[in-house]
Coordinates of N, CA and C in Angstrom, one line a residue:
X1 N 36.8 28.8 -18.4 CA 36.1 27.6 -18.2 C 35.1 27.5 -19.4
X2 N 35.0 26.3 -19.8 CA 34.1 26.1 -21.0 C 32.7 25.8 -20.5
X3 N 31.8 26.6 -21.1 CA 30.4 26.4 -20.6 C 29.8 25.2 -21.4
X4 N 28.9 24.4 -20.7 CA 28.3 23.3 -21.3 C 29.0 22.0 -21.1
X5 N 30.2 22.0 -20.5 CA 30.9 20.8 -20.3 C 30.6 20.3 -18.9
X6 N 30.1 19.1 -18.8 CA 29.8 18.5 -17.5 C 30.5 17.2 -17.4
X7 N 31.4 17.1 -16.4 CA 32.2 15.8 -16.3 C 31.3 14.6 -15.9
X8 N 30.2 14.9 -15.2 CA 29.3 13.8 -14.8 C 28.7 13.1 -16.1
X9 N 28.4 13.9 -17.1 CA 27.9 13.4 -18.3 C 28.9 12.5 -19.0
X10 N 30.2 12.9 -19.0 CA 31.2 12.1 -19.6 C 31.4 10.8 -18.9
X11 N 31.3 10.8 -17.5 CA 31.4 9.6 -16.8 C 30.2 8.7 -17.1
X12 N 29.0 9.2 -17.2 CA 27.8 8.5 -17.5 C 27.9 7.8 -18.9
X13 N 28.4 8.6 -19.8 CA 28.6 8.0 -21.2 C 29.6 6.8 -21.2
X14 N 30.6 7.0 -20.4 CA 31.6 5.9 -20.3 C 31.0 4.7 -19.7
X15 N 30.2 4.9 -18.6 CA 29.5 3.7 -18.0 C 28.5 3.1 -18.9
X16 N 27.8 3.9 -19.7 CA 26.9 3.3 -20.7 C 27.6 2.5 -21.8
X17 N 28.8 3.0 -22.2 CA 29.6 2.3 -23.2 C 30.1 1.0 -22.6
X18 N 30.5 1.0 -21.4 CA 31.0 -0.2 -20.8 C 29.9 -1.2 -20.6
X19 N 28.7 -0.8 -20.3 CA 27.5 -1.7 -20.1 C 27.2 -2.3 -21.5
X20 N 27.2 -1.5 -22.5 CA 26.9 -2.0 -23.9 C 28.0 -3.1 -24.3
X21 N 29.2 -2.8 -24.0 CA 30.3 -3.8 -24.3 C 30.1 -5.1 -23.6
X22 N 29.7 -5.0 -22.3 CA 29.5 -6.2 -21.5 C 28.3 -6.9 -22.0
X23 N 27.2 -6.2 -22.4 CA 26.0 -6.8 -22.9 C 26.3 -7.5 -24.2
X24 N 27.1 -6.9 -25.1 CA 27.4 -7.5 -26.4 C 28.3 -8.8 -26.1
X25 N 29.2 -8.7 -25.2 CA 30.0 -9.9 -24.9 C 29.2 -11.0 -24.4
X26 N 28.2 -10.7 -23.5 CA 27.4 -11.7 -22.9 C 26.5 -12.4 -24.1
X27 N 26.0 -11.5 -25.0 CA 25.2 -12.0 -26.1 C 26.0 -12.9 -27.0
X28 N 27.2 -12.6 -27.3 CA 28.1 -13.4 -28.1 C 28.4 -14.7 -27.4
X29 N 28.6 -14.7 -26.1 CA 28.9 -15.9 -25.4 C 27.7 -16.8 -25.4
X30 N 26.5 -16.2 -25.2 CA 25.3 -17.0 -25.2 C 25.0 -17.6 -26.5
X31 N 25.2 -16.8 -27.6 CA 25.0 -17.4 -28.9 C 26.0 -18.5 -29.2
X32 N 27.2 -18.4 -28.8 CA 28.2 -19.4 -29.0 C 27.8 -20.7 -28.2
X33 N 27.4 -20.5 -27.0 CA 26.9 -21.7 -26.2 C 25.7 -22.3 -26.8
X34 N 24.8 -21.6 -27.4 CA 23.6 -22.1 -28.0 C 24.1 -22.9 -29.3
X35 N 25.0 -22.4 -30.0 CA 25.5 -23.1 -31.2 C 26.2 -24.4 -30.8
X36 N 27.0 -24.3 -29.7 CA 27.6 -25.5 -29.2 C 26.6 -26.6 -28.8
X37 N 25.6 -26.2 -28.1 CA 24.5 -27.1 -27.7 C 23.8 -27.7 -29.0
X38 N 23.6 -26.9 -30.0 CA 23.0 -27.4 -31.2 C 23.9 -28.5 -31.9
X39 N 25.2 -28.2 -31.9 CA 26.1 -29.1 -32.5 C 26.2 -30.4 -31.7
X40 N 26.2 -30.3 -30.4 CA 26.2 -31.5 -29.5 C 24.9 -32.3 -29.7
X41 N 23.8 -31.7 -29.8 CA 22.5 -32.4 -30.1 C 22.6 -33.1 -31.4
X42 N 23.1 -32.4 -32.4 CA 23.2 -33.0 -33.7 C 24.1 -34.2 -33.7
X43 N 25.2 -34.1 -33.0 CA 26.1 -35.3 -32.9 C 25.5 -36.4 -32.1
X44 N 24.7 -36.1 -31.0 CA 24.0 -37.2 -30.3 C 23.0 -37.9 -31.2
X45 N 22.3 -37.1 -32.0 CA 21.3 -37.6 -32.9 C 22.0 -38.5 -33.9
X46 N 23.1 -38.1 -34.5 CA 23.8 -38.9 -35.5 C 24.3 -40.2 -34.8
X47 N 24.8 -40.1 -33.6 CA 25.3 -41.2 -32.9 C 24.1 -42.2 -32.6
X48 N 23.0 -41.7 -32.3 CA 21.8 -42.6 -32.0 C 21.4 -43.3 -33.3
X49 N 21.4 -42.5 -34.4 CA 21.0 -43.1 -35.7 C 22.0 -44.2 -36.1
X50 N 23.3 -43.9 -35.9 CA 24.4 -44.8 -36.2 C 24.2 -46.1 -35.4
X51 N 23.9 -45.9 -34.1 CA 23.8 -47.1 -33.2 C 22.6 -47.9 -33.6
X52 N 21.5 -47.3 -34.1 CA 20.3 -48.0 -34.5 C 20.6 -48.8 -35.8
X53 N 21.3 -48.2 -36.7 CA 21.7 -48.9 -37.9 C 22.6 -50.1 -37.6
X54 N 23.6 -49.9 -36.7 CA 24.5 -51.0 -36.3 C 23.7 -52.2 -35.7
X55 N 22.7 -51.8 -34.8 CA 21.9 -52.8 -34.2 C 21.0 -53.6 -35.3
X56 N 20.5 -52.8 -36.2 CA 19.7 -53.4 -37.2 C 20.5 -54.4 -38.1
X57 N 21.7 -54.0 -38.5 CA 22.6 -54.8 -39.3 C 23.0 -56.0 -38.5
X58 N 23.3 -55.9 -37.3 CA 23.7 -57.0 -36.4 C 22.6 -58.0 -36.3
X59 N 21.4 -57.5 -36.1 CA 20.2 -58.4 -36.0 C 20.0 -59.1 -37.3
X60 N 20.1 -58.4 -38.4 CA 20.0 -59.0 -39.8 C 21.0 -60.1 -40.0
X61 N 22.3 -59.9 -39.6 CA 23.3 -60.9 -39.8 C 23.0 -62.1 -38.9
X62 N 22.6 -61.9 -37.7 CA 22.2 -63.0 -36.8 C 21.1 -63.8 -37.4
X63 N 20.1 -63.1 -37.9 CA 19.0 -63.8 -38.5 C 19.4 -64.7 -39.7
X64 N 20.3 -64.1 -40.6 CA 20.7 -64.9 -41.7 C 21.6 -66.1 -41.3
X65 N 22.4 -65.9 -40.3 CA 23.2 -67.0 -39.8 C 22.3 -68.1 -39.2
X66 N 21.3 -67.7 -38.4 CA 20.4 -68.7 -37.8 C 19.6 -69.4 -38.9
X67 N 19.2 -68.7 -39.9 CA 18.5 -69.3 -41.1 C 19.4 -70.3 -41.8
X68 N 20.6 -70.0 -41.9 CA 21.6 -70.9 -42.6 C 21.8 -72.2 -41.7
X69 N 22.0 -72.0 -40.4 CA 22.1 -73.1 -39.5 C 20.8 -74.0 -39.5
X70 N 19.7 -73.3 -39.5 CA 18.4 -74.0 -39.4 C 18.3 -74.9 -40.7
X71 N 18.7 -74.4 -41.8 CA 18.6 -75.2 -43.1 C 19.5 -76.4 -43.0
X72 N 20.7 -76.2 -42.4 CA 21.6 -77.3 -42.3 C 21.0 -78.4 -41.3
X73 N 20.4 -77.9 -40.3 CA 19.8 -78.8 -39.3 C 18.7 -79.6 -39.9
X74 N 17.8 -78.9 -40.6 CA 16.7 -79.6 -41.3 C 17.2 -80.6 -42.3
X75 N 18.2 -80.2 -43.1 CA 18.8 -81.1 -44.0 C 19.4 -82.4 -43.3
X76 N 20.1 -82.2 -42.3 CA 20.7 -83.3 -41.5 C 19.6 -84.2 -41.0
X77 N 18.5 -83.6 -40.5 CA 17.4 -84.4 -40.0 C 16.7 -85.3 -41.1
X78 N 16.6 -84.7 -42.2 CA 16.0 -85.4 -43.4 C 16.9 -86.6 -43.8
X79 N 18.2 -86.3 -43.8 CA 19.1 -87.4 -44.2 C 19.1 -88.5 -43.1
X80 N 19.0 -88.1 -41.9 CA 19.0 -89.1 -40.8 C 17.7 -89.9 -40.9
X81 N 16.6 -89.2 -41.2 CA 15.3 -89.9 -41.3 C 15.3 -90.9 -42.5
X82 N 15.9 -90.5 -43.6 CA 15.9 -91.3 -44.8 C 16.8 -92.6 -44.5
X83 N 17.9 -92.4 -43.8 CA 18.7 -93.5 -43.5 C 18.0 -94.5 -42.5
X84 N 17.2 -94.0 -41.6 CA 16.4 -94.9 -40.8 C 15.3 -95.7 -41.6
X85 N 14.7 -95.0 -42.5 CA 13.7 -95.6 -43.3 C 14.3 -96.7 -44.2
X86 N 15.4 -96.5 -44.7 CA 16.1 -97.4 -45.7 C 16.7 -98.6 -45.0
X87 N 17.1 -98.5 -43.8 CA 17.8 -99.6 -43.0 C 17.0 -100.8 -42.8
X88 N 15.8 -100.8 -42.4 CA 15.2 -102.0 -41.9 C 15.2 -103.1 -43.0

């Protein structure tokens, strides 16, 4: 029999190794989940910015269209008023 060999020590070392492996796996999973959350937040932010720009461009186009229509309306009113003044 070999002196200094303790099977309990071997079992304890195996258990510690398994705990370390589990701990490392959990840390990797958590870091992966954190990275995924960061990516999702970034995508949401990009989407929000994109939506804001779309809304701004849409509002600008609407304003330009209304401005164009308003000019036509004013021009038409002026023409109509001139024709009334010249008729009598």
